[in-house]
Coordinates of C-alpha atoms in Angstrom, one line a residue:
X527 CA 64.2 45.7 45.2
X528 CA 65.8 47.9 42.7
X529 CA 63.8 49.7 39.9
X530 CA 64.7 50.9 36.5
X531 CA 64.0 54.3 34.9
X532 CA 60.5 53.1 33.9
X533 CA 59.5 52.1 37.3
X534 CA 59.6 48.5 36.6
X535 CA 61.6 46.2 39.2
X536 CA 65.1 45.3 37.9
X537 CA 65.6 41.7 37.2
X538 CA 68.9 42.0 35.5
X539 CA 70.4 39.4 37.8
X540 CA 68.4 36.5 36.5
X541 CA 69.7 37.0 32.9
X542 CA 73.4 36.5 33.8
X543 CA 73.6 33.2 35.6
X544 CA 75.3 30.1 34.0
X545 CA 71.9 28.2 33.8
X546 CA 68.3 29.4 33.7
X547 CA 67.2 28.2 37.2
X548 CA 67.3 31.7 38.7
X549 CA 65.3 33.0 35.7
X550 CA 62.6 30.4 35.9
X551 CA 62.4 30.4 39.7
X552 CA 61.9 34.2 39.8
X553 CA 59.5 34.4 36.8
X554 CA 57.4 31.7 38.0
X555 CA 56.6 33.6 41.2
X556 CA 55.4 36.6 39.0
X557 CA 53.2 34.3 36.8
X558 CA 55.3 35.2 33.6
X559 CA 53.6 33.6 30.7
X560 CA 53.9 36.0 27.7
X561 CA 56.2 33.4 25.8
X562 CA 53.4 30.9 26.2
X563 CA 50.8 33.3 24.9
X564 CA 53.0 34.3 22.1
X565 CA 53.8 30.8 21.0
X566 CA 50.8 30.0 19.0
X567 CA 51.1 33.3 17.2
X568 CA 54.7 32.7 16.3
X569 CA 53.9 29.2 15.1
X570 CA 51.2 30.7 12.6
X571 CA 53.5 33.2 11.3
X572 CA 56.1 30.6 10.8
X573 CA 53.6 28.5 8.9
X574 CA 52.3 31.5 6.8
X575 CA 55.9 32.5 5.9
X576 CA 56.8 29.0 5.0
X577 CA 53.8 28.8 2.7
X578 CA 54.1 32.2 1.4
X579 CA 57.8 32.3 0.7
X580 CA 58.2 28.7 0.0
X581 CA 61.0 28.2 2.5
X582 CA 61.1 24.8 4.2
X583 CA 62.8 25.8 7.2
X584 CA 62.7 29.6 8.0
X585 CA 65.5 31.3 10.0
X586 CA 64.1 33.0 13.2
X587 CA 65.9 35.8 14.9
X588 CA 64.8 36.1 18.5
X589 CA 65.7 39.6 19.9
X590 CA 66.3 39.6 23.5
X591 CA 66.2 35.8 23.6
X592 CA 67.8 35.4 27.0
X593 CA 68.0 31.5 27.6
X594 CA 66.4 30.7 24.4
X595 CA 62.9 30.5 25.9
X596 CA 61.0 31.2 22.8
X597 CA 63.1 28.7 20.7
X598 CA 62.6 26.1 23.5
X599 CA 58.8 26.4 23.5
X600 CA 58.6 26.4 19.6
X601 CA 61.1 23.6 18.6
X602 CA 60.4 21.3 21.7
X603 CA 56.6 21.6 21.7
X604 CA 56.9 22.7 25.3
X605 CA 54.9 24.9 27.7
X606 CA 56.1 27.5 30.2
X607 CA 54.9 25.2 33.0
X608 CA 57.1 22.5 31.4
X609 CA 60.0 24.7 31.5
X610 CA 59.2 26.0 35.2
X611 CA 59.1 22.4 36.3
X612 CA 62.3 21.3 34.4
X613 CA 64.5 24.0 36.1
X614 CA 63.0 23.6 39.6
X615 CA 65.7 21.3 40.7
X616 CA 68.2 23.2 42.8
X617 CA 70.5 20.2 43.2
X618 CA 71.0 19.3 39.6
X619 CA 74.4 20.3 38.1
X620 CA 74.5 22.6 35.0
X621 CA 76.0 19.8 33.0
X622 CA 73.1 17.4 33.9
X623 CA 70.6 20.1 32.9
X624 CA 72.4 20.6 29.5
X625 CA 72.4 16.8 28.8
X626 CA 68.7 16.5 29.7
X627 CA 67.9 19.6 27.4
X628 CA 70.0 18.1 24.5
X629 CA 67.9 15.0 24.7
X630 CA 64.8 16.9 24.6
X631 CA 65.9 18.9 21.5
X632 CA 66.9 15.7 19.8
X633 CA 63.5 14.2 20.3
X634 CA 61.8 16.9 18.3
X635 CA 61.9 18.2 14.8
X636 CA 62.4 22.0 14.8
X637 CA 59.9 24.2 12.7
X638 CA 62.8 26.7 12.1
X639 CA 66.3 27.6 12.7
X640 CA 66.8 29.9 15.6
X641 CA 69.2 32.6 16.0
X642 CA 69.3 34.4 19.3
X643 CA 70.3 38.1 19.9
X644 CA 71.1 39.1 23.5
X645 CA 73.6 41.1 25.5
X646 CA 74.0 38.3 28.1
X647 CA 76.9 35.9 27.1
X648 CA 76.0 33.4 29.8
X649 CA 72.3 33.1 28.7
X650 CA 73.4 32.8 25.2
X651 CA 76.0 30.2 26.0
X652 CA 73.5 28.0 27.9
X653 CA 70.9 28.2 25.1
X654 CA 73.5 27.4 22.4
X655 CA 75.0 24.5 24.4
X656 CA 71.6 23.0 25.1
X657 CA 70.8 23.1 21.5
X658 CA 67.8 25.6 21.7
X659 CA 69.6 28.1 19.4
X660 CA 71.2 27.2 16.3
X661 CA 73.4 30.4 16.5
X662 CA 73.8 33.2 18.8
X663 CA 74.7 36.9 18.6
X664 CA 76.1 38.5 21.8
X665 CA 75.7 42.3 21.0
X666 CA 74.3 45.5 22.1
X667 CA 73.1 46.9 18.8
X668 CA 71.6 50.1 20.5
X669 CA 75.3 51.0 21.2
X670 CA 77.1 49.8 18.1
X671 CA 76.8 48.4 14.6
X672 CA 76.9 44.6 14.1
X673 CA 80.2 43.1 13.1
X674 CA 80.7 41.4 9.8
X675 CA 80.0 38.0 11.3
X676 CA 76.9 39.1 12.9
X677 CA 75.7 40.8 9.8
X678 CA 76.2 37.4 8.1
X679 CA 74.1 35.7 10.6
X680 CA 71.3 38.3 10.3
X681 CA 71.4 38.1 6.6
X682 CA 69.6 34.8 6.7
X683 CA 66.6 36.1 8.8
X684 CA 63.3 35.3 7.4
X685 CA 61.4 36.2 10.7
X686 CA 62.3 38.5 13.6
X687 CA 60.5 38.1 16.9
X688 CA 60.6 39.3 20.5
X689 CA 58.5 39.0 23.6
X690 CA 59.7 41.6 26.1
X691 CA 62.9 43.5 25.2
X692 CA 61.1 46.4 23.4
X693 CA 61.1 49.5 25.5
X694 CA 64.8 48.7 26.3
X695 CA 65.6 47.8 22.8
X696 CA 64.4 50.4 20.2
X697 CA 63.9 50.6 16.6
X698 CA 67.7 51.1 16.2
X699 CA 68.4 47.6 17.1
X700 CA 65.6 46.2 14.7
X701 CA 66.8 48.3 11.8
X702 CA 70.3 47.1 12.3
X703 CA 69.1 43.5 12.1
X704 CA 67.0 44.1 9.1
X705 CA 69.6 46.1 7.1
X706 CA 71.8 43.0 7.1
X707 CA 69.4 41.4 4.8
X708 CA 69.2 43.4 1.7
X709 CA 67.7 41.0 -0.7
X710 CA 64.3 40.6 1.1
X711 CA 62.8 42.1 4.2
X712 CA 62.1 39.5 7.0
X713 CA 58.6 39.5 8.6
X714 CA 58.4 40.7 12.2
X715 CA 56.3 40.0 15.3
X716 CA 56.9 41.7 18.5
X717 CA 55.1 41.7 21.9
X718 CA 55.6 45.0 23.5
X719 CA 54.5 46.3 26.9
X720 CA 51.6 48.8 26.6
X721 CA 53.8 51.2 28.7
X722 CA 56.2 51.6 25.9
X723 CA 54.8 53.3 22.7
X724 CA 55.4 51.3 19.5
X725 CA 54.8 54.2 17.1
X726 CA 58.5 55.3 17.0
X727 CA 59.5 51.7 16.1
X728 CA 56.8 51.4 13.5
X729 CA 58.0 54.7 11.9
X730 CA 61.5 53.4 11.8
X731 CA 60.3 50.2 10.1
X732 CA 58.1 52.0 7.7
X733 CA 61.1 54.1 6.4
X734 CA 62.5 50.6 5.3
X735 CA 59.3 49.5 3.6
X736 CA 57.3 47.9 6.4
X737 CA 53.6 48.0 7.1
X738 CA 52.8 47.4 10.7
X739 CA 49.5 46.0 12.1
X740 CA 48.5 45.7 15.8
X741 CA 46.7 42.6 16.7
X742 CA 43.4 43.6 18.5
X743 CA 43.8 42.1 21.8
X744 CA 46.0 42.4 24.8
X745 CA 48.3 39.8 26.6
X746 CA 49.2 39.5 30.2
X747 CA 52.9 39.5 30.5
X748 CA 53.3 39.0 34.2
X749 CA 52.0 40.2 37.7
X750 CA 53.5 43.2 39.3
X751 CA 56.3 42.4 41.7
X752 CA 55.0 44.7 44.3
X753 CA 52.5 47.5 45.0
X754 CA 55.3 50.1 44.5
X755 CA 56.3 48.7 40.9
X756 CA 52.6 48.8 40.0
X757 CA 52.2 52.5 41.3
X758 CA 55.3 53.5 39.5
X759 CA 54.4 51.9 36.2
X760 CA 51.0 53.5 36.3
X761 CA 52.7 56.9 36.7
X762 CA 54.9 56.1 33.7
X763 CA 51.9 55.1 31.6
X764 CA 50.0 58.1 32.6
X765 CA 52.9 60.4 31.5
X766 CA 52.9 58.5 28.1
X767 CA 49.2 59.0 27.9
X768 CA 48.2 55.3 28.0
X769 CA 45.1 54.5 29.9
X770 CA 45.7 51.6 32.3
X771 CA 42.1 51.2 33.7
X772 CA 40.8 47.6 33.6
X773 CA 44.2 46.2 32.7
X774 CA 47.4 47.3 34.5
X775 CA 45.2 48.8 37.3
X776 CA 44.1 45.1 38.0
X777 CA 47.6 44.0 38.9
X778 CA 49.3 42.8 35.7
X779 CA 51.6 44.2 33.1
X780 CA 50.0 43.9 29.6
X781 CA 51.5 43.6 26.1
X782 CA 50.3 43.9 22.6
X783 CA 51.3 42.2 19.4
X784 CA 52.6 44.2 16.5
X785 CA 53.2 42.3 13.2
X786 CA 55.3 44.1 10.5
X787 CA 55.7 42.9 7.1
X788 CA 56.9 44.3 3.8
X789 CA 54.5 46.8 2.1
X790 CA 52.6 45.1 -0.7
X791 CA 52.6 41.7 1.0
X792 CA 49.5 40.0 -0.5
X793 CA 48.8 37.1 1.8
X794 CA 46.2 38.1 4.4
X795 CA 47.3 38.1 8.0
X796 CA 45.0 35.7 9.9
X797 CA 45.4 34.0 13.2
X798 CA 43.4 31.0 14.6
X799 CA 44.2 30.8 18.2
X800 CA 42.2 28.7 20.8
X801 CA 41.3 31.5 23.2
X802 CA 40.5 29.0 26.0
X803 CA 44.1 27.7 26.0
X804 CA 45.3 31.3 26.0
X805 CA 43.3 32.0 29.0
X806 CA 44.5 28.9 30.8
X807 CA 48.0 29.9 30.2
X808 CA 47.6 33.1 31.7
X809 CA 45.9 32.1 35.0

């Protein structure tokens, strides 16, 4: 196993394949379910935005979208188990997978337009060809400003989401996405691992006119890949002053949800999520 600077195991290889099978095969073994846990929250944020802003089909930018997993869950009424089973066939050709995914997309009415942002061209290529994404931006916005075309795509953003890239992606990327839409700030909802402090990102967003609220619960992201990974992550958390007792010490990486909306937004932020279903998805 290789490890990154934070102590987490490096899974870079699963994001650069021509189709998602390595991604789902690897993450299934780690009980990776954060997109499933995030789904009902994203659904309600999309619904609240639609009602509040009178936008029939909001545009959602998914930062670090990989193979369009969040879009697939939201637009196809799927679960992570559905996707794990879907991509378990090692003998199926990439073309056959794409044709099957296109049929799935055509069978459902999407609640939003989805624009994916990621550094992986192969992942974006698959998600776009399958129809999970309506548009895709292949860019590293930590390193450089978006191009004119990319700004044009971000300019339509109503909601910006993520489920695992923060910590590698910073407030710099989010600011560059948001600054592309000057007429109205999009709402944001980000699931960030507890090992990565969100305060610097919240401060960057506050400078643009955002108020950020942390939802009062934690979410299992995945199991640790090894005892070594757990030990190294606990060391990183200790250095950051984050108490892992009763959470990461029990063998799981945990995330928290941060929702950022323009200061002065009048609509109350409320979530009605079936906790029994959440617990089932995390088993």
